[in-house]
mmCIF file of C-alpha atoms in Angstrom:
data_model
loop_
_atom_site.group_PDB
_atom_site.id
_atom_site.type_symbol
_atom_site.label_atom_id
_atom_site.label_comp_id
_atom_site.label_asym_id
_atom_site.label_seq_id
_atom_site.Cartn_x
_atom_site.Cartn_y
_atom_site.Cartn_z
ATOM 1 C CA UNK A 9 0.696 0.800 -23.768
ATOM 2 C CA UNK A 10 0.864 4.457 -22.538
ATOM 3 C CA UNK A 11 -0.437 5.186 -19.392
ATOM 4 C CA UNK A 12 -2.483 8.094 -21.301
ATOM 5 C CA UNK A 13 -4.373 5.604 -23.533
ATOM 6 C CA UNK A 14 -5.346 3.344 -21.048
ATOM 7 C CA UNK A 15 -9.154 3.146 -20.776
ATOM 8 C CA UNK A 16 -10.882 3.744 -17.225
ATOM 9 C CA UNK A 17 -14.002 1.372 -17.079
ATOM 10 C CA UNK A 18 -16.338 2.287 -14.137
ATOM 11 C CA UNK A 19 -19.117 0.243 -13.166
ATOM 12 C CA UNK A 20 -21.712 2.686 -12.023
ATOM 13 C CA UNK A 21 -24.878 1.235 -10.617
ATOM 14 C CA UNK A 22 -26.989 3.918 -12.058
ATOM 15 C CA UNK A 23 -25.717 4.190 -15.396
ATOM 16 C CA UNK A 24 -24.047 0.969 -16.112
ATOM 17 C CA UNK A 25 -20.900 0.984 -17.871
ATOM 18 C CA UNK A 26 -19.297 3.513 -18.681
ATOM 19 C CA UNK A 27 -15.736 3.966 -20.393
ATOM 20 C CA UNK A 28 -13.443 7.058 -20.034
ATOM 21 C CA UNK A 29 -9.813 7.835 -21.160
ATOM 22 C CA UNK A 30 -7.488 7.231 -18.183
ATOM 23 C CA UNK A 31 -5.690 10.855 -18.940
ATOM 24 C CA UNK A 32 -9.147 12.440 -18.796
ATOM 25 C CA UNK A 33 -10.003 11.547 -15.134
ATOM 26 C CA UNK A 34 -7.308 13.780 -13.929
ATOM 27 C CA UNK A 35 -8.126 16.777 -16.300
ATOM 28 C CA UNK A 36 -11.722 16.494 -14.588
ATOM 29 C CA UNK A 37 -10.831 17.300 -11.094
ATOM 30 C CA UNK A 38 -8.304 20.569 -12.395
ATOM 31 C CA UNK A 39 -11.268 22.447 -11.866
ATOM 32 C CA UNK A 40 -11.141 22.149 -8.442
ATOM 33 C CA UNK A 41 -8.214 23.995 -6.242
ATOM 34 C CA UNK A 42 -7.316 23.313 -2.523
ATOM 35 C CA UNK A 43 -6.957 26.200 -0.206
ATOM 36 C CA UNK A 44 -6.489 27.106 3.282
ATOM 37 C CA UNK A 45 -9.501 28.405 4.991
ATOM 38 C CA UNK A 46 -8.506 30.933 6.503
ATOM 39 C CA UNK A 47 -6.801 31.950 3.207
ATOM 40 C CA UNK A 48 -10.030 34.249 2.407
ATOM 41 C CA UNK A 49 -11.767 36.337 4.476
ATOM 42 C CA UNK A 50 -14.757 35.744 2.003
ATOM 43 C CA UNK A 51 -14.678 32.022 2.961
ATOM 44 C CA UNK A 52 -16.283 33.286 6.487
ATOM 45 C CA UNK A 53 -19.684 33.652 4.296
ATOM 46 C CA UNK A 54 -19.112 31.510 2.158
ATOM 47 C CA UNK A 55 -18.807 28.165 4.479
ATOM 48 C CA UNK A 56 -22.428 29.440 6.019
ATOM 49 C CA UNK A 57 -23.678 27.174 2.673
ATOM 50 C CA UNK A 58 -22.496 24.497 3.363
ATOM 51 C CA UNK A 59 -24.423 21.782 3.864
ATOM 52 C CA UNK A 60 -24.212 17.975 5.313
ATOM 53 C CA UNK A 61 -25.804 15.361 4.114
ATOM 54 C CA UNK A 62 -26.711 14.124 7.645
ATOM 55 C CA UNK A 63 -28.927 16.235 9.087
ATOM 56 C CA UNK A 64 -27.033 17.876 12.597
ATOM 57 C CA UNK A 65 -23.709 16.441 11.631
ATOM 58 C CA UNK A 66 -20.824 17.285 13.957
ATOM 59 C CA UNK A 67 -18.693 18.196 10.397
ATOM 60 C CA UNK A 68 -20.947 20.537 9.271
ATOM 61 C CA UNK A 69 -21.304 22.400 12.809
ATOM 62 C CA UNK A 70 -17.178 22.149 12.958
ATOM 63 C CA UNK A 71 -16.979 24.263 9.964
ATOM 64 C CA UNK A 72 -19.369 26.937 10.375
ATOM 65 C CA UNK A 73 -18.607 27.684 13.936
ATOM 66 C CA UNK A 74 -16.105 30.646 14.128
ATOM 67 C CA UNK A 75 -14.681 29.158 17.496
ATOM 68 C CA UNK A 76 -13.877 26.036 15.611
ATOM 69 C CA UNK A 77 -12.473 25.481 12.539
ATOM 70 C CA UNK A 78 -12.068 29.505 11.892
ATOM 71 C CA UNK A 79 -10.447 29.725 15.019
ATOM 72 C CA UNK A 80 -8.574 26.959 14.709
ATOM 73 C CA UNK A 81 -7.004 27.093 11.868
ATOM 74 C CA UNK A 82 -6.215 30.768 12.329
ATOM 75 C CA UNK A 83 -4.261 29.509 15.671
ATOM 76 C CA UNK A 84 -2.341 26.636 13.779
ATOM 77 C CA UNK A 85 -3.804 24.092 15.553
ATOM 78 C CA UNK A 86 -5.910 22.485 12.827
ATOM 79 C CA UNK A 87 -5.087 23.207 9.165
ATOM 80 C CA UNK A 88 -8.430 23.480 7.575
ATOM 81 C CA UNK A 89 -8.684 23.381 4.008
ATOM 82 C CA UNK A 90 -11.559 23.956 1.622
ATOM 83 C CA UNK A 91 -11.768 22.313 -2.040
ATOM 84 C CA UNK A 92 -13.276 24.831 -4.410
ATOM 85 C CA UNK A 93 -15.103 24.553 -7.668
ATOM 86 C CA UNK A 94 -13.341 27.241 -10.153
ATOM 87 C CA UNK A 95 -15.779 27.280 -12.503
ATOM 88 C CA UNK A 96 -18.542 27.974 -9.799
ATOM 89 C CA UNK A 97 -18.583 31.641 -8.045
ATOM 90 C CA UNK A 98 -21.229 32.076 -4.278
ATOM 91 C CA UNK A 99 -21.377 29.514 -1.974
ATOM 92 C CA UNK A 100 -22.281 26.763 -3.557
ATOM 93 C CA UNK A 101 -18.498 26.385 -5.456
ATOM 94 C CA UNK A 102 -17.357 24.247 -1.945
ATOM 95 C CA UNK A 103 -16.930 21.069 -2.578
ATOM 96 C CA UNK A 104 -15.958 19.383 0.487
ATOM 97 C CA UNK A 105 -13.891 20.385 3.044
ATOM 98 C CA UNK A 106 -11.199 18.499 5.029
ATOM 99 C CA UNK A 107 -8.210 19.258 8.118
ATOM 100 C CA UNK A 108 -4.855 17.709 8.769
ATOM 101 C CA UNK A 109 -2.962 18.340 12.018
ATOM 102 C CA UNK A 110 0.026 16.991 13.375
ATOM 103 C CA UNK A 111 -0.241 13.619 15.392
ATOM 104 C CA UNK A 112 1.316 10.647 16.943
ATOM 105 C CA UNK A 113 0.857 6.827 17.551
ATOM 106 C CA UNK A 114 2.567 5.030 20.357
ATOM 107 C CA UNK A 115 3.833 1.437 20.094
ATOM 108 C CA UNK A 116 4.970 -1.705 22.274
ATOM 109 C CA UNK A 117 8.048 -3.528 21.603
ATOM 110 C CA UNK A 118 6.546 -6.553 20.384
ATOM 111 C CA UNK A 119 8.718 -8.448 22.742
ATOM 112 C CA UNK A 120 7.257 -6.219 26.355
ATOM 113 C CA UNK A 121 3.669 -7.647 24.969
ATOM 114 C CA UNK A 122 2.320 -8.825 28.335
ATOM 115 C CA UNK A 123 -0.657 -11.424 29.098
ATOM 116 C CA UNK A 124 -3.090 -10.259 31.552
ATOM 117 C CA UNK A 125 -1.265 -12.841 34.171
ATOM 118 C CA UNK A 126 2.124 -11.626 33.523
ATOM 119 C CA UNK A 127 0.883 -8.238 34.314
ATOM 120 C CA UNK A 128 -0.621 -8.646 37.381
ATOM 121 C CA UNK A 129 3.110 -10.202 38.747
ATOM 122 C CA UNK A 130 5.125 -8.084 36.989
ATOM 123 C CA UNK A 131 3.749 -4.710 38.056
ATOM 124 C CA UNK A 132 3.712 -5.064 41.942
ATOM 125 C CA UNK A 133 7.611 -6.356 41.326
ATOM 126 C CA UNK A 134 8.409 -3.234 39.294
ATOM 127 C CA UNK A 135 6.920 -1.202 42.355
ATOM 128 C CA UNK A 136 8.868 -3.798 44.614
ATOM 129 C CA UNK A 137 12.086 -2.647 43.096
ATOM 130 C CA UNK A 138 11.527 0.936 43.126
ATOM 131 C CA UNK A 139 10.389 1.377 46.590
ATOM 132 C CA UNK A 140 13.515 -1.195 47.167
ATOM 133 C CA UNK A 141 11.089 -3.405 49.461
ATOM 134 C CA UNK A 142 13.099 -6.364 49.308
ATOM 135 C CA UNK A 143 10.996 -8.888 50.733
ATOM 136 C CA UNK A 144 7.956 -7.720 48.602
ATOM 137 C CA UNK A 145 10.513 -7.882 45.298
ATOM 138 C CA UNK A 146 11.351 -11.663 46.488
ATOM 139 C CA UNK A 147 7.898 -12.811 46.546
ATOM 140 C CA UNK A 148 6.960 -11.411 43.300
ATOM 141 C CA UNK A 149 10.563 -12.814 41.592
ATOM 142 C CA UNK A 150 10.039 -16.304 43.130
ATOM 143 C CA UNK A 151 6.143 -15.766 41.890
ATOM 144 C CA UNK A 152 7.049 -14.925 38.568
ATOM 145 C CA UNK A 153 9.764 -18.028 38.388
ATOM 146 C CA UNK A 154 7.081 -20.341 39.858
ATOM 147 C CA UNK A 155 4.236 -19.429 37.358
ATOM 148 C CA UNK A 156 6.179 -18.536 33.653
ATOM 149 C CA UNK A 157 9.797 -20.285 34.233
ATOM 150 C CA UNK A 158 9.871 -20.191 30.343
ATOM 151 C CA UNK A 159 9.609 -16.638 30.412
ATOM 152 C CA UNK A 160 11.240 -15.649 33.739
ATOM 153 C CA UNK A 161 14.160 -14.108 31.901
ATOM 154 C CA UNK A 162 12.493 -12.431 29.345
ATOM 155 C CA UNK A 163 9.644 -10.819 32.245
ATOM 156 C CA UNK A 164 12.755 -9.254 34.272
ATOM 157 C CA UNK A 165 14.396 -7.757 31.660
ATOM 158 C CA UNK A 166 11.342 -6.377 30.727
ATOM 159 C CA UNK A 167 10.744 -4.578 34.304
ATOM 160 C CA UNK A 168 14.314 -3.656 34.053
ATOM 161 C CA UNK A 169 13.481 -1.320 31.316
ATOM 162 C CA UNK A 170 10.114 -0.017 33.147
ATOM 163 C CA UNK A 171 11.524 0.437 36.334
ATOM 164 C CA UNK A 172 14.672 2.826 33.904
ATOM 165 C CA UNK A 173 11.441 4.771 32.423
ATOM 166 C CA UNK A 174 10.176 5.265 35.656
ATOM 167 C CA UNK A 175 13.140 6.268 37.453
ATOM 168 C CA UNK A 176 14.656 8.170 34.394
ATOM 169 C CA UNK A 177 11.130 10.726 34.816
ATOM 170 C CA UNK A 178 11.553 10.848 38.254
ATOM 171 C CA UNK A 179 14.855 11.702 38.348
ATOM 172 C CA UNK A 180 14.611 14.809 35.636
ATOM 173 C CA UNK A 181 11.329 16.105 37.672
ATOM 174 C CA UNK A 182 9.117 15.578 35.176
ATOM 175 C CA UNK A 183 7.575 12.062 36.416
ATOM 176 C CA UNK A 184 4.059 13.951 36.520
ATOM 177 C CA UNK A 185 4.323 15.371 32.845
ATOM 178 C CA UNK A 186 5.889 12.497 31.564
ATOM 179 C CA UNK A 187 4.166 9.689 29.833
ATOM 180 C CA UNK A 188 6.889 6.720 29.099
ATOM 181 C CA UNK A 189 6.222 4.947 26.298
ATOM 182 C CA UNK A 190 8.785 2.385 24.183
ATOM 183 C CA UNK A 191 7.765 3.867 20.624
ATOM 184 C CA UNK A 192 6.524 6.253 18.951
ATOM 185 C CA UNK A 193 5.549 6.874 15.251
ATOM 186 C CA UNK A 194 5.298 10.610 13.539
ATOM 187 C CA UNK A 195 2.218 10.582 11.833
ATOM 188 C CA UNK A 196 0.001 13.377 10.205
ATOM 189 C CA UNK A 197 -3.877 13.158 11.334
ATOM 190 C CA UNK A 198 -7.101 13.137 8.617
ATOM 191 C CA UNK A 199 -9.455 15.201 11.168
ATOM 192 C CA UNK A 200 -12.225 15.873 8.898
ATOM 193 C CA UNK A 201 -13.583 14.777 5.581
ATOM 194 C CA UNK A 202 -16.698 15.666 4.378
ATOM 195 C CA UNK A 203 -18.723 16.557 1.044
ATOM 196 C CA UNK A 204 -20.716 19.449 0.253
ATOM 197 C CA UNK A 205 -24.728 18.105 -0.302
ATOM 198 C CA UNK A 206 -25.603 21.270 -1.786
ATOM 199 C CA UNK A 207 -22.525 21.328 -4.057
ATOM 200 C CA UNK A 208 -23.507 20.674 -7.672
ATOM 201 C CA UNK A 209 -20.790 19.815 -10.155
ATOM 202 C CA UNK A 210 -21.043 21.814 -13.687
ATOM 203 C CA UNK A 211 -19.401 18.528 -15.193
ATOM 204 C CA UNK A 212 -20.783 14.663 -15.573
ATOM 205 C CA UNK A 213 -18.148 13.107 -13.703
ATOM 206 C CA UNK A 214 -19.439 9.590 -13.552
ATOM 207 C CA UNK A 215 -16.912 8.868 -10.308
ATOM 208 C CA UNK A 216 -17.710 9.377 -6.985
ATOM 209 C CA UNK A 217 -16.426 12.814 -5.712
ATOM 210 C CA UNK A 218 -14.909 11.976 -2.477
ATOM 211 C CA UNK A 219 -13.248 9.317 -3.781
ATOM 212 C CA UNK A 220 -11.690 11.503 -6.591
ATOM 213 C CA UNK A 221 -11.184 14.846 -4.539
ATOM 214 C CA UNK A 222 -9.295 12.491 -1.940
ATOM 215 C CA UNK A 223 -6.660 10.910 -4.530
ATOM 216 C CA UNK A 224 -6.877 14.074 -6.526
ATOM 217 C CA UNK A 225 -6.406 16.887 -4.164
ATOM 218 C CA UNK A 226 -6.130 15.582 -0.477
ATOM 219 C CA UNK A 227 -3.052 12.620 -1.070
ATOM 220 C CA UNK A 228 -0.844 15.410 -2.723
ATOM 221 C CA UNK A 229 -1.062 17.696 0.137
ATOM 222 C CA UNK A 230 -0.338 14.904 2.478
ATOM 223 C CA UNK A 231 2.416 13.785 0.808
ATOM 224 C CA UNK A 232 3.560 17.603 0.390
ATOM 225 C CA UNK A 233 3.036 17.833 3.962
ATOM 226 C CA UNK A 234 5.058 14.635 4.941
ATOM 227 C CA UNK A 235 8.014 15.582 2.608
ATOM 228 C CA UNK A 236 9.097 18.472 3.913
ATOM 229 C CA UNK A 237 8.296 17.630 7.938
ATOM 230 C CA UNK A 238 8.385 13.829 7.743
ATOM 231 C CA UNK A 239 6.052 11.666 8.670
ATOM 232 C CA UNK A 240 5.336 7.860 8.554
ATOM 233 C CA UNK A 241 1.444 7.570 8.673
ATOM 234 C CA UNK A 242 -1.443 9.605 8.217
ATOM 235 C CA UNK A 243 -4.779 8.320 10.187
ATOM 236 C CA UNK A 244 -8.399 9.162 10.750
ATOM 237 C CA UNK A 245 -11.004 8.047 13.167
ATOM 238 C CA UNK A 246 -14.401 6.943 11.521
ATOM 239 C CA UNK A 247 -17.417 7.841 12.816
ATOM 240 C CA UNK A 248 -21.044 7.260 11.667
ATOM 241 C CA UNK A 249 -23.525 9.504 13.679
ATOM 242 C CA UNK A 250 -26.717 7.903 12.681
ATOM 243 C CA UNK A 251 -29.632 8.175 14.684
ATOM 244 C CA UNK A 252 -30.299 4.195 14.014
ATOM 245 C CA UNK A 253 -27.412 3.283 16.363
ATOM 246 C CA UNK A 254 -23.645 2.958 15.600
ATOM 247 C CA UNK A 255 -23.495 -0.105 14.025
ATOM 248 C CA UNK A 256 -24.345 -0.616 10.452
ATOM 249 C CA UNK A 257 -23.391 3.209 9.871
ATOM 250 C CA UNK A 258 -19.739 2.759 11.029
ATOM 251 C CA UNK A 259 -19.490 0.016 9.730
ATOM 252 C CA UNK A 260 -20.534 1.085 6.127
ATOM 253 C CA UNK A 261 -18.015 3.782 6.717
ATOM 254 C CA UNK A 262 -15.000 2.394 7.935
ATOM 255 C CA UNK A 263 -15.644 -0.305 4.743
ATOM 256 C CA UNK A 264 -15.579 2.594 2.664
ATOM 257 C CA UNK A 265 -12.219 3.997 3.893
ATOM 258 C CA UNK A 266 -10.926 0.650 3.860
ATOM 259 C CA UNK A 267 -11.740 -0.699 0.184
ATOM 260 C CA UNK A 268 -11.226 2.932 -1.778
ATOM 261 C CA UNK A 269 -9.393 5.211 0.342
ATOM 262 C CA UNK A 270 -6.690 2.211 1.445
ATOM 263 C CA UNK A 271 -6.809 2.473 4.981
ATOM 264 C CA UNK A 272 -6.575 -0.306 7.433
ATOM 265 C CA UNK A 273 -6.560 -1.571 11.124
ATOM 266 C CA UNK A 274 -2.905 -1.200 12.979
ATOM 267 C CA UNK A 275 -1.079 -4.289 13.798
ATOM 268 C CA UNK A 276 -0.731 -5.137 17.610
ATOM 269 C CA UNK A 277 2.397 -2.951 18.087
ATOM 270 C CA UNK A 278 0.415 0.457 17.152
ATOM 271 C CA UNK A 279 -1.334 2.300 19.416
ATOM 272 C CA UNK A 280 -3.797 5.229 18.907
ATOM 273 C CA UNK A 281 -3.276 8.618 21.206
ATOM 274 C CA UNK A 282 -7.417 9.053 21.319
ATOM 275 C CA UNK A 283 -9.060 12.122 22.474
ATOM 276 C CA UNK A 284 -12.183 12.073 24.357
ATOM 277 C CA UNK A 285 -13.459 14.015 21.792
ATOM 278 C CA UNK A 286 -13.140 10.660 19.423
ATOM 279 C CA UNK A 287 -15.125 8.648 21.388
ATOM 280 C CA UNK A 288 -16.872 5.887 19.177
ATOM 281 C CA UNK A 289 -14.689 6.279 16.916
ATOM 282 C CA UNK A 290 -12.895 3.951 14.647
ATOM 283 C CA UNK A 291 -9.078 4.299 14.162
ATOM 284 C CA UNK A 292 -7.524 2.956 10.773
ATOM 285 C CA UNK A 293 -4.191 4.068 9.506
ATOM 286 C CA UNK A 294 -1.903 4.044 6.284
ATOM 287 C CA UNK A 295 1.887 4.060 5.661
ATOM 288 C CA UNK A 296 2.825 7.413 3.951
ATOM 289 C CA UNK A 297 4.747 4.880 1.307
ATOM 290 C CA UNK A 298 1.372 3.300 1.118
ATOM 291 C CA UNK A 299 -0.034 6.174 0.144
ATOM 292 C CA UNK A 300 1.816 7.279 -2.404
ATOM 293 C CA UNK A 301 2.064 4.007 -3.850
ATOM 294 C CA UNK A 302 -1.713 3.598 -3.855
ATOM 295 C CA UNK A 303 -2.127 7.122 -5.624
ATOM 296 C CA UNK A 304 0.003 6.136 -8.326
ATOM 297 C CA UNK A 305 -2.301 2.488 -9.004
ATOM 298 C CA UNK A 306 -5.432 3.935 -7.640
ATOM 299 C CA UNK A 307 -7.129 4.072 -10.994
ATOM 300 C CA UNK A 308 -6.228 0.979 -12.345
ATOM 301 C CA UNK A 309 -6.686 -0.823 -9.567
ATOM 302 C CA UNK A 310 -10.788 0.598 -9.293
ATOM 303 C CA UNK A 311 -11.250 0.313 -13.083
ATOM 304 C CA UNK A 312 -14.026 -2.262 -13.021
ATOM 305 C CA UNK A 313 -15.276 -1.816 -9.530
ATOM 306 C CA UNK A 314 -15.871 1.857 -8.395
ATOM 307 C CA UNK A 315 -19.506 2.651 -7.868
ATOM 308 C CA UNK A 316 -21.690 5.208 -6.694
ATOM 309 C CA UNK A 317 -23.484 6.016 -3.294
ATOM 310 C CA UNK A 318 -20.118 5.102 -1.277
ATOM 311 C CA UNK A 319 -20.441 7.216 1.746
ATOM 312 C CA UNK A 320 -18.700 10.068 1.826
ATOM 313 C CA UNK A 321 -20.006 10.679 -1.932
#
């Protein structure tokens, strides 16, 4: 069977069932064109309508602040983008809104994961061997013999590569602008992501919007983005803002990124780079292969089970 013919069923809480032609969910959302913010100057007045749906949301303040998100994606520090309605003209044809910016995520060798324990003996040896205090390098090395003799080997060779790190920054003069760490992953960062409340589509879509606009417009300039710098993950940081506590909200949210936008928790070797600016937040991540591969079965694979009120919707 054609991929054309195939019949979407969505289960839609409000409605019920509802069946529509696979090859018509895409022609919905080609009213709707990405651009850059800062593409416009008219998008200056137009932005001033956009709306939240949480009332004194960071998002919405991000976007209508000229020394933000103007200002920032003017400098190229955060590419803002704005997803339009074509077939609606004044303020009210914004969608949603979203940034990407370049990022990073740092990793461990799985085999330098350290207990607690073998932390507090192998540091002070480390230091030991750089400050080439012999005696204090003894006691730690008979220590560390004493207390993991299974693992003695593998816990030296491990400070061997430290202490290179160490020196290595030290000895190129840039020890104090120089953070060591054993990997590192490129990676493209999903800053913001947020609907329009007082957007009003002309059309009876019957899918969530931010669940569309993300697969239909958001994925292909990731993967645009990704193919001509390279990249190997995009991530976001979930946050909830709710004046009922943290909890339930986040949690609600980070469910919704995981289940329909495919993202998930890093495995022990990741590690976020997390600006203070994130605090509370949640980090979750996605392969850029995942992605693309999840863009391609995205439709099928939320035939029977996509309904409304996600957040983000």
């Amino acid at each position: 069977m054609q991929r054309e013919n195939w019949l979407l069923v969505i289960r839609v809480s409000f409605w019920g069932v509802i069946n529509i032609n696979l090859s018509k969910v895409h022609e919905l959302f080609d009213v709707y064109e990405c651009e850059v913010l800062t593409s416009h100057i008219e998008n200056k007045e137009l932005i001033k309508g956009f709306v939240s749906a949480k009332e004194g949301d960071s998002l919405e303040s991000y976007l209508k602040d000229p020394a933000k998100a103007w200002k920032e994606d003017s400098d190229g520090e955060t590419r803002v983008y704005i997803i339009k309605d074509k077939s609606i003209k004044g303020a009210t044809n914004i969608a949603c809104y979203f940034s990407l910016k370049c990022g990073l995520l740092v990793g461990d060798k799985i085999e330098e994961k350290l207990s607690e324990e073998e932390l507090a003996l192998l540091e002070p040896y480390i230091e030991a061997k750089r400050k080439n205090d012999g005696n204090a390098e003894q006691n730690m090395f008979d220590a560390i013999n004493s207390f993991f003799p299974n693992r003695a080997d593998t816990l030296f060779a491990i400070a061997s590569e430290r202490l290179n790190r160490k020196t290595e920054a030290l000895q190129i003069g840039q020890s104090e602008n120089t953070i060591n760490v054993p990997l590192c992953f490129s990676a493209i960062e999903l800053r913001h992501f947020c609907r329009n409340a007082s957007y009003r589509s002309t059309q009876k879509l019957n899918i969530p919007l931010g669940f569309g606009l993300f697969w239909e417009k958001i994925v292909p300039v990731i993967l645009d983005i990704s193919d001509r710098i390279g990249s190997k993950y995009v991530y976001l940081f979930a946050a909830d803002k709710t004046y009922n506590g943290m909890e339930v909200g986040t949690k609600s949210l980070i469910n919704h990124y995981k289940e329909n936008l495919k993202f998930h928790e890093c495995d022990n070797v990741i590690k976020f780079v997390k600006p203070d600016y994130d605090h509370w937040c949640y980090g979750l991540i996605q392969e850029i292969s995942e992605l693309r591969a999840n863009k391609e079965a995205i439709w099928e694979q939320f035939s029977d089970v996509l309904e409304e009120g996600l957040p983000g919707n």
